[in-house]
Every structure is written in structure tokens, then in C-alpha cells.
Amino acid sequence: NGSLSLADIVSPSTLQPLPPGAPAPLADRGYPLRSMTSLAMSGDGGFMYAIGVYDNAVHTWSRDRTTGVLTYVAALVDDGTMHMQGPHTLHIAASGLRVFVACTRGHSIVVLARDATTGELTHLDSTINGERVVTSIATDVLPLTGGGG
């Protein structure tokens, strides 16, 4: 019927600090809501993604499709090779297979592969100041125009 109801509250006080430059295991959830600048739900409604401008990370929650309750899954944290400094805007491609992150401090666009089953994100490519920094060849998203990925 399109109505909304409160399923859960997640606040910064329920999360722990995220170590800079280190992968964030499930037990170390970071402070993604304190500096959140963008939020996106996967097309199937199974996963929610948030970026925190101070975390240099994309945080993933799974969503129970019946209750709507969110469960923190993981964070993909920039280890220095992704150039994801100051992530500001997050977009999930219509196919659900790619996530694009625009970063203000890094002057970059970061392309991530998305596993539709697990919600897991993997770094594919970065563009800094208009120049590609290729870390892998993602031929299924080239060209990026025309609705790819």
C-alpha cells in the first residue's frame, strides 16, 4: 500500500569508531551516520548503502524484506588505492551490478562492483581529475554511457 512505518533506529551511539585505512570487520562498525552524505537502497530492497565523508568508506546494511529491519554487514574502506577520499554522492546503477561514488576531497569517481546476492562491494576503477586509474579491467561497464553497469 506504500505506507511507511518505523522498523528500527540506528544511531551513532550504537556504533564504534572505524580505524582509518583498515578494513572494518563486523565487530567494528564505524560512525557512518555521523558524517553521512548519501544513502541508497538496492533496487531489490535487500541492501542499503551509506557513505560517510569522514570515513572514506561505503557502509552496507542488509534489509529484512518482511520487517524492514536493517543489519550492519560491512564497510568497504579506502586503503589508499581507491582514491575514495571525502565520498559525497552514492549511486547504484539500474542493473544493480555497479555502485558509483563521487568524492570531493579525492576529486574522483570510484566504480565498485556489487554482488546482488551478498551486497558485497569490490573496487573496480577510479577516475581522478578526469584521468582513469585502472586497477582492473571491467569490460562489462565500458562505456559508462548508454546505461552500462
Short mmCIF file of N, CA and C in Angstrom, two decimals:
data_model
loop_
_atom_site.label_atom_id
_atom_site.label_comp_id
_atom_site.label_asym_id
_atom_site.label_seq_id
_atom_site.Cartn_x
_atom_site.Cartn_y
_atom_site.Cartn_z
N ASN A 1 0.79 -1.19 0.00
CA ASN A 1 0.00 0.00 0.00
C ASN A 1 0.85 1.27 0.00
N GLY A 2 2.17 1.13 0.09
CA GLY A 2 3.06 2.28 0.01
C GLY A 2 3.26 3.02 1.32
N SER A 3 2.68 2.54 2.43
CA SER A 3 2.83 3.24 3.70
C SER A 3 4.17 2.92 4.34
N LEU A 4 4.65 3.82 5.17
CA LEU A 4 5.92 3.65 5.86
C LEU A 4 5.67 3.49 7.34
N SER A 5 6.49 2.67 7.99
CA SER A 5 6.43 2.55 9.44
C SER A 5 7.84 2.37 9.97
N LEU A 6 8.08 2.82 11.19
CA LEU A 6 9.39 2.73 11.80
C LEU A 6 9.68 1.29 12.18
N ALA A 7 10.81 0.76 11.66
CA ALA A 7 11.18 -0.61 11.95
C ALA A 7 12.34 -0.68 12.96
N ASP A 8 13.23 0.30 12.92
CA ASP A 8 14.41 0.25 13.78
C ASP A 8 15.06 1.62 13.79
N ILE A 9 15.82 1.90 14.83
CA ILE A 9 16.59 3.13 14.91
C ILE A 9 18.05 2.77 15.06
N VAL A 10 18.88 3.31 14.18
CA VAL A 10 20.33 3.13 14.27
C VAL A 10 20.90 4.51 14.50
N SER A 11 21.73 4.65 15.53
CA SER A 11 22.29 5.96 15.83
C SER A 11 23.79 5.84 16.02
N PRO A 12 24.52 6.95 15.90
CA PRO A 12 25.97 6.89 16.09
C PRO A 12 26.38 6.30 17.43
N SER A 13 25.57 6.46 18.46
CA SER A 13 25.94 5.93 19.77
C SER A 13 25.93 4.40 19.82
N THR A 14 25.29 3.75 18.84
CA THR A 14 25.25 2.29 18.82
C THR A 14 26.40 1.71 18.01
N LEU A 15 27.22 2.57 17.40
CA LEU A 15 28.30 2.11 16.54
C LEU A 15 29.65 2.50 17.13
N GLN A 16 30.70 1.78 16.79
CA GLN A 16 32.04 2.01 17.31
C GLN A 16 32.91 2.70 16.26
N PRO A 17 34.04 3.34 16.69
CA PRO A 17 34.89 4.04 15.73
C PRO A 17 35.47 3.12 14.66
N LEU A 18 35.66 3.66 13.48
CA LEU A 18 36.23 2.94 12.34
C LEU A 18 37.72 3.27 12.25
N PRO A 19 38.63 2.28 12.31
CA PRO A 19 40.06 2.59 12.22
C PRO A 19 40.41 3.11 10.83
N PRO A 20 41.10 4.25 10.74
CA PRO A 20 41.42 4.82 9.43
C PRO A 20 42.27 3.88 8.59
N GLY A 21 41.89 3.71 7.33
CA GLY A 21 42.68 2.94 6.40
C GLY A 21 42.66 1.44 6.61
N ALA A 22 41.86 0.94 7.53
CA ALA A 22 41.83 -0.50 7.80
C ALA A 22 40.46 -1.06 7.44
N PRO A 23 40.42 -2.34 7.01
CA PRO A 23 39.12 -2.95 6.75
C PRO A 23 38.30 -2.97 8.04
N ALA A 24 37.01 -2.81 7.90
CA ALA A 24 36.14 -2.77 9.07
C ALA A 24 35.41 -4.10 9.23
N PRO A 25 35.85 -4.94 10.16
CA PRO A 25 35.12 -6.19 10.39
C PRO A 25 33.76 -5.88 11.01
N LEU A 26 32.91 -6.88 11.05
CA LEU A 26 31.55 -6.71 11.56
C LEU A 26 31.54 -6.11 12.96
N ALA A 27 32.51 -6.49 13.80
CA ALA A 27 32.53 -6.00 15.17
C ALA A 27 32.95 -4.53 15.26
N ASP A 28 33.52 -3.96 14.21
CA ASP A 28 33.98 -2.57 14.23
C ASP A 28 33.20 -1.78 13.20
N ARG A 29 32.07 -1.24 13.58
CA ARG A 29 31.09 -0.71 12.63
C ARG A 29 31.30 0.74 12.22
N GLY A 30 32.21 1.45 12.80
CA GLY A 30 32.45 2.82 12.38
C GLY A 30 31.37 3.79 12.84
N TYR A 31 31.45 5.00 12.36
CA TYR A 31 30.47 6.02 12.64
C TYR A 31 29.87 6.51 11.33
N PRO A 32 29.24 5.64 10.55
CA PRO A 32 28.78 6.04 9.23
C PRO A 32 27.68 7.08 9.23
N LEU A 33 26.93 7.18 10.30
CA LEU A 33 25.82 8.13 10.31
C LEU A 33 26.24 9.52 10.75
N ARG A 34 27.36 9.63 11.44
CA ARG A 34 27.81 10.93 11.91
C ARG A 34 28.16 11.85 10.75
N SER A 35 28.74 11.27 9.70
CA SER A 35 29.17 12.10 8.57
C SER A 35 28.50 11.69 7.27
N MET A 36 27.32 11.05 7.38
CA MET A 36 26.65 10.52 6.19
C MET A 36 26.26 11.65 5.23
N THR A 37 26.62 11.43 3.96
CA THR A 37 26.29 12.42 2.93
C THR A 37 25.36 11.86 1.87
N SER A 38 25.28 10.52 1.78
CA SER A 38 24.42 9.92 0.76
C SER A 38 24.01 8.53 1.20
N LEU A 39 22.81 8.15 0.78
CA LEU A 39 22.22 6.89 1.16
C LEU A 39 21.50 6.33 -0.07
N ALA A 40 21.62 5.01 -0.30
CA ALA A 40 20.93 4.40 -1.45
C ALA A 40 20.47 2.99 -1.08
N MET A 41 19.31 2.63 -1.61
CA MET A 41 18.76 1.28 -1.41
C MET A 41 18.88 0.54 -2.73
N SER A 42 19.30 -0.73 -2.65
CA SER A 42 19.37 -1.53 -3.87
C SER A 42 17.98 -1.68 -4.47
N GLY A 43 17.92 -1.88 -5.77
CA GLY A 43 16.65 -1.97 -6.48
C GLY A 43 15.74 -3.07 -5.96
N ASP A 44 16.33 -4.14 -5.45
CA ASP A 44 15.52 -5.25 -4.93
C ASP A 44 15.12 -5.03 -3.48
N GLY A 45 15.60 -3.94 -2.86
CA GLY A 45 15.25 -3.63 -1.48
C GLY A 45 15.99 -4.44 -0.45
N GLY A 46 16.97 -5.24 -0.86
CA GLY A 46 17.66 -6.13 0.07
C GLY A 46 18.84 -5.51 0.79
N PHE A 47 19.40 -4.41 0.26
CA PHE A 47 20.59 -3.81 0.87
C PHE A 47 20.50 -2.29 0.83
N MET A 48 21.04 -1.67 1.87
CA MET A 48 21.15 -0.22 1.93
C MET A 48 22.62 0.13 2.05
N TYR A 49 23.02 1.19 1.36
CA TYR A 49 24.41 1.63 1.36
C TYR A 49 24.46 3.08 1.81
N ALA A 50 25.47 3.43 2.61
CA ALA A 50 25.66 4.80 3.08
C ALA A 50 27.13 5.14 2.98
N ILE A 51 27.41 6.40 2.67
CA ILE A 51 28.79 6.86 2.67
C ILE A 51 28.94 7.95 3.71
N GLY A 52 30.10 7.94 4.36
CA GLY A 52 30.44 8.95 5.34
C GLY A 52 31.65 9.72 4.87
N VAL A 53 31.51 11.02 4.74
CA VAL A 53 32.57 11.84 4.16
C VAL A 53 33.86 11.76 4.98
N TYR A 54 33.77 11.52 6.29
CA TYR A 54 34.98 11.42 7.11
C TYR A 54 35.52 10.00 7.22
N ASP A 55 34.71 9.00 6.88
CA ASP A 55 35.14 7.61 6.97
C ASP A 55 35.92 7.14 5.75
N ASN A 56 35.73 7.81 4.60
CA ASN A 56 36.30 7.32 3.34
C ASN A 56 35.89 5.87 3.13
N ALA A 57 34.61 5.61 3.30
CA ALA A 57 34.10 4.24 3.26
C ALA A 57 32.67 4.20 2.74
N VAL A 58 32.29 3.02 2.25
CA VAL A 58 30.89 2.73 1.92
C VAL A 58 30.44 1.67 2.90
N HIS A 59 29.37 1.96 3.63
CA HIS A 59 28.84 1.05 4.64
C HIS A 59 27.64 0.31 4.06
N THR A 60 27.52 -0.97 4.38
CA THR A 60 26.46 -1.82 3.85
C THR A 60 25.61 -2.39 4.98
N TRP A 61 24.30 -2.30 4.80
CA TRP A 61 23.34 -2.96 5.69
C TRP A 61 22.47 -3.88 4.85
N SER A 62 22.14 -5.04 5.40
CA SER A 62 21.13 -5.88 4.76
C SER A 62 19.78 -5.47 5.34
N ARG A 63 18.74 -5.67 4.56
CA ARG A 63 17.39 -5.28 4.99
C ARG A 63 16.46 -6.47 4.91
N ASP A 64 15.81 -6.77 6.02
CA ASP A 64 14.81 -7.83 6.04
C ASP A 64 13.60 -7.32 5.27
N ARG A 65 13.25 -8.02 4.21
CA ARG A 65 12.17 -7.54 3.34
C ARG A 65 10.79 -7.64 3.98
N THR A 66 10.66 -8.43 5.02
CA THR A 66 9.38 -8.55 5.71
C THR A 66 9.22 -7.48 6.78
N THR A 67 10.24 -7.33 7.65
CA THR A 67 10.14 -6.40 8.77
C THR A 67 10.75 -5.03 8.48
N GLY A 68 11.67 -4.98 7.50
CA GLY A 68 12.35 -3.72 7.20
C GLY A 68 13.55 -3.46 8.10
N VAL A 69 13.83 -4.35 9.04
CA VAL A 69 14.94 -4.15 9.98
C VAL A 69 16.27 -4.23 9.23
N LEU A 70 17.15 -3.28 9.56
CA LEU A 70 18.48 -3.23 8.94
C LEU A 70 19.50 -3.90 9.84
N THR A 71 20.42 -4.67 9.22
CA THR A 71 21.50 -5.31 9.94
C THR A 71 22.81 -4.90 9.29
N TYR A 72 23.73 -4.34 10.08
CA TYR A 72 25.01 -3.91 9.54
C TYR A 72 25.79 -5.11 9.04
N VAL A 73 26.32 -4.99 7.82
CA VAL A 73 27.06 -6.09 7.19
C VAL A 73 28.55 -5.82 7.20
N ALA A 74 28.98 -4.69 6.62
CA ALA A 74 30.41 -4.43 6.47
C ALA A 74 30.63 -3.01 5.98
N ALA A 75 31.90 -2.64 5.94
CA ALA A 75 32.31 -1.37 5.34
C ALA A 75 33.44 -1.65 4.37
N LEU A 76 33.37 -1.03 3.21
CA LEU A 76 34.48 -1.05 2.26
C LEU A 76 35.23 0.26 2.49
N VAL A 77 36.41 0.17 3.08
CA VAL A 77 37.19 1.33 3.48
C VAL A 77 38.33 1.54 2.49
N ASP A 78 38.53 2.78 2.08
CA ASP A 78 39.64 3.10 1.17
C ASP A 78 40.96 2.81 1.86
N ASP A 79 41.75 1.95 1.24
CA ASP A 79 43.07 1.61 1.77
C ASP A 79 44.16 2.50 1.17
N GLY A 80 43.75 3.53 0.43
CA GLY A 80 44.69 4.43 -0.22
C GLY A 80 44.81 4.18 -1.71
N THR A 81 44.36 3.01 -2.17
CA THR A 81 44.46 2.69 -3.60
C THR A 81 43.21 3.04 -4.38
N MET A 82 42.09 3.24 -3.69
CA MET A 82 40.82 3.52 -4.37
C MET A 82 40.64 5.01 -4.67
N HIS A 83 41.33 5.87 -3.93
CA HIS A 83 41.19 7.32 -4.08
C HIS A 83 39.77 7.77 -3.72
N MET A 84 39.23 7.14 -2.66
CA MET A 84 37.87 7.46 -2.20
C MET A 84 37.96 8.35 -0.96
N GLN A 85 38.52 9.55 -1.14
CA GLN A 85 38.63 10.49 -0.03
C GLN A 85 37.48 11.50 -0.11
N GLY A 86 36.75 11.59 1.00
CA GLY A 86 35.61 12.51 1.05
C GLY A 86 34.46 12.10 0.17
N PRO A 87 34.01 10.84 0.27
CA PRO A 87 32.87 10.43 -0.55
C PRO A 87 31.65 11.29 -0.26
N HIS A 88 31.02 11.77 -1.33
CA HIS A 88 29.93 12.73 -1.16
C HIS A 88 28.60 12.23 -1.72
N THR A 89 28.63 11.54 -2.86
CA THR A 89 27.40 11.10 -3.51
C THR A 89 27.54 9.64 -3.92
N LEU A 90 26.46 8.89 -3.73
CA LEU A 90 26.44 7.46 -4.00
C LEU A 90 25.31 7.16 -4.97
N HIS A 91 25.58 6.31 -5.97
CA HIS A 91 24.54 5.94 -6.94
C HIS A 91 24.67 4.45 -7.28
N ILE A 92 23.57 3.73 -7.24
CA ILE A 92 23.56 2.32 -7.66
C ILE A 92 23.01 2.29 -9.08
N ALA A 93 23.74 1.65 -10.00
CA ALA A 93 23.31 1.54 -11.39
C ALA A 93 21.99 0.78 -11.46
N ALA A 94 21.22 1.04 -12.51
CA ALA A 94 19.92 0.39 -12.70
C ALA A 94 20.04 -1.14 -12.71
N SER A 95 21.15 -1.66 -13.22
CA SER A 95 21.35 -3.11 -13.26
C SER A 95 21.60 -3.69 -11.87
N GLY A 96 21.99 -2.82 -10.92
CA GLY A 96 22.31 -3.27 -9.57
C GLY A 96 23.69 -3.86 -9.44
N LEU A 97 24.46 -3.89 -10.53
CA LEU A 97 25.78 -4.53 -10.52
C LEU A 97 26.93 -3.58 -10.22
N ARG A 98 26.67 -2.28 -10.28
CA ARG A 98 27.71 -1.28 -10.06
C ARG A 98 27.22 -0.21 -9.09
N VAL A 99 28.17 0.28 -8.30
CA VAL A 99 27.92 1.41 -7.41
C VAL A 99 28.96 2.47 -7.75
N PHE A 100 28.51 3.70 -7.91
CA PHE A 100 29.40 4.81 -8.26
C PHE A 100 29.44 5.78 -7.08
N VAL A 101 30.65 6.19 -6.70
CA VAL A 101 30.85 7.10 -5.58
C VAL A 101 31.62 8.32 -6.06
N ALA A 102 31.03 9.50 -5.92
CA ALA A 102 31.72 10.75 -6.25
C ALA A 102 32.35 11.29 -4.97
N CYS A 103 33.64 11.64 -5.06
CA CYS A 103 34.40 12.05 -3.88
C CYS A 103 34.93 13.47 -4.03
N THR A 104 34.66 14.31 -3.03
CA THR A 104 35.06 15.71 -3.12
C THR A 104 36.54 15.92 -2.81
N ARG A 105 37.03 15.36 -1.72
CA ARG A 105 38.44 15.56 -1.37
C ARG A 105 39.37 14.81 -2.30
N GLY A 106 38.93 13.67 -2.83
CA GLY A 106 39.76 12.89 -3.75
C GLY A 106 39.64 13.34 -5.19
N HIS A 107 38.70 14.26 -5.47
CA HIS A 107 38.43 14.71 -6.84
C HIS A 107 38.29 13.50 -7.76
N SER A 108 37.50 12.54 -7.31
CA SER A 108 37.44 11.26 -8.02
C SER A 108 36.03 10.71 -8.12
N ILE A 109 35.89 9.78 -9.05
CA ILE A 109 34.71 8.93 -9.14
C ILE A 109 35.21 7.51 -9.00
N VAL A 110 34.65 6.79 -8.06
CA VAL A 110 35.07 5.41 -7.77
C VAL A 110 33.98 4.47 -8.24
N VAL A 111 34.37 3.44 -9.00
CA VAL A 111 33.42 2.44 -9.51
C VAL A 111 33.61 1.16 -8.71
N LEU A 112 32.52 0.66 -8.16
CA LEU A 112 32.54 -0.56 -7.36
C LEU A 112 31.64 -1.61 -8.00
N ALA A 113 32.08 -2.86 -7.96
CA ALA A 113 31.23 -3.97 -8.38
C ALA A 113 30.37 -4.35 -7.18
N ARG A 114 29.13 -4.73 -7.44
CA ARG A 114 28.20 -5.12 -6.38
C ARG A 114 27.69 -6.52 -6.61
N ASP A 115 27.84 -7.38 -5.60
CA ASP A 115 27.28 -8.72 -5.64
C ASP A 115 25.83 -8.61 -5.20
N ALA A 116 24.89 -8.89 -6.10
CA ALA A 116 23.47 -8.70 -5.81
C ALA A 116 22.95 -9.65 -4.73
N THR A 117 23.61 -10.79 -4.54
CA THR A 117 23.17 -11.76 -3.54
C THR A 117 23.64 -11.40 -2.14
N THR A 118 24.93 -11.04 -2.01
CA THR A 118 25.50 -10.76 -0.69
C THR A 118 25.57 -9.28 -0.36
N GLY A 119 25.44 -8.41 -1.38
CA GLY A 119 25.58 -6.98 -1.18
C GLY A 119 27.02 -6.52 -1.13
N GLU A 120 27.97 -7.45 -1.22
CA GLU A 120 29.40 -7.12 -1.11
C GLU A 120 29.84 -6.21 -2.24
N LEU A 121 30.69 -5.24 -1.89
CA LEU A 121 31.25 -4.30 -2.86
C LEU A 121 32.74 -4.57 -3.05
N THR A 122 33.20 -4.42 -4.30
CA THR A 122 34.61 -4.61 -4.64
C THR A 122 35.04 -3.47 -5.54
N HIS A 123 36.20 -2.91 -5.27
CA HIS A 123 36.71 -1.79 -6.08
C HIS A 123 37.09 -2.28 -7.48
N LEU A 124 36.62 -1.54 -8.51
CA LEU A 124 36.95 -1.86 -9.89
C LEU A 124 37.84 -0.82 -10.53
N ASP A 125 37.51 0.46 -10.33
CA ASP A 125 38.15 1.51 -11.12
C ASP A 125 37.98 2.85 -10.42
N SER A 126 38.88 3.78 -10.72
CA SER A 126 38.77 5.15 -10.21
C SER A 126 39.16 6.13 -11.30
N THR A 127 38.50 7.27 -11.30
CA THR A 127 38.87 8.37 -12.19
C THR A 127 39.18 9.56 -11.29
N ILE A 128 40.40 10.11 -11.45
CA ILE A 128 40.83 11.24 -10.63
C ILE A 128 41.11 12.42 -11.55
N ASN A 129 40.46 13.54 -11.26
CA ASN A 129 40.64 14.74 -12.08
C ASN A 129 40.48 14.42 -13.56
N GLY A 130 39.56 13.54 -13.89
CA GLY A 130 39.28 13.20 -15.29
C GLY A 130 40.19 12.15 -15.89
N GLU A 131 41.16 11.62 -15.12
CA GLU A 131 42.07 10.58 -15.65
C GLU A 131 41.82 9.27 -14.93
N ARG A 132 41.68 8.20 -15.70
CA ARG A 132 41.41 6.88 -15.12
C ARG A 132 42.63 6.33 -14.41
N VAL A 133 42.40 5.70 -13.28
CA VAL A 133 43.41 4.96 -12.55
C VAL A 133 42.93 3.53 -12.57
N VAL A 134 43.39 2.76 -13.54
CA VAL A 134 42.87 1.42 -13.76
C VAL A 134 43.52 0.45 -12.78
N THR A 135 42.66 -0.23 -12.01
CA THR A 135 43.15 -1.26 -11.11
C THR A 135 42.66 -2.64 -11.57
N SER A 136 41.67 -2.64 -12.44
CA SER A 136 41.21 -3.88 -13.07
C SER A 136 40.42 -3.47 -14.31
N ILE A 137 40.26 -4.37 -15.22
CA ILE A 137 39.51 -4.07 -16.44
C ILE A 137 38.09 -4.59 -16.26
N ALA A 138 37.15 -3.67 -16.24
CA ALA A 138 35.74 -4.02 -16.08
C ALA A 138 35.06 -3.80 -17.42
N THR A 139 35.20 -4.75 -18.33
CA THR A 139 34.70 -4.58 -19.69
C THR A 139 33.19 -4.53 -19.76
N ASP A 140 32.51 -5.05 -18.74
CA ASP A 140 31.05 -5.02 -18.78
C ASP A 140 30.47 -3.66 -18.43
N VAL A 141 31.29 -2.69 -18.03
CA VAL A 141 30.76 -1.35 -17.75
C VAL A 141 31.28 -0.34 -18.76
N LEU A 142 32.05 -0.78 -19.73
CA LEU A 142 32.58 0.16 -20.73
C LEU A 142 31.74 0.10 -21.98
N PRO A 143 31.34 1.19 -22.56
CA PRO A 143 31.47 2.53 -22.00
C PRO A 143 30.47 2.75 -20.89
N LEU A 144 30.73 3.73 -20.03
CA LEU A 144 29.84 4.02 -18.92
C LEU A 144 28.57 4.71 -19.36
N THR A 145 28.55 5.26 -20.57
CA THR A 145 27.33 5.87 -21.09
C THR A 145 26.45 4.79 -21.70
N GLY A 146 25.24 5.10 -21.96
CA GLY A 146 24.33 4.15 -22.60
C GLY A 146 23.74 3.14 -21.65
N GLY A 147 23.78 3.43 -20.33
CA GLY A 147 23.09 2.56 -19.37
C GLY A 147 23.90 1.35 -18.94
N GLY A 148 25.18 1.28 -19.25
CA GLY A 148 26.00 0.14 -18.82
C GLY A 148 26.01 -0.01 -17.32
N GLY A 149 26.41 -1.17 -16.84
CA GLY A 149 26.58 -1.45 -15.43
C GLY A 149 25.46 -0.97 -14.63
#
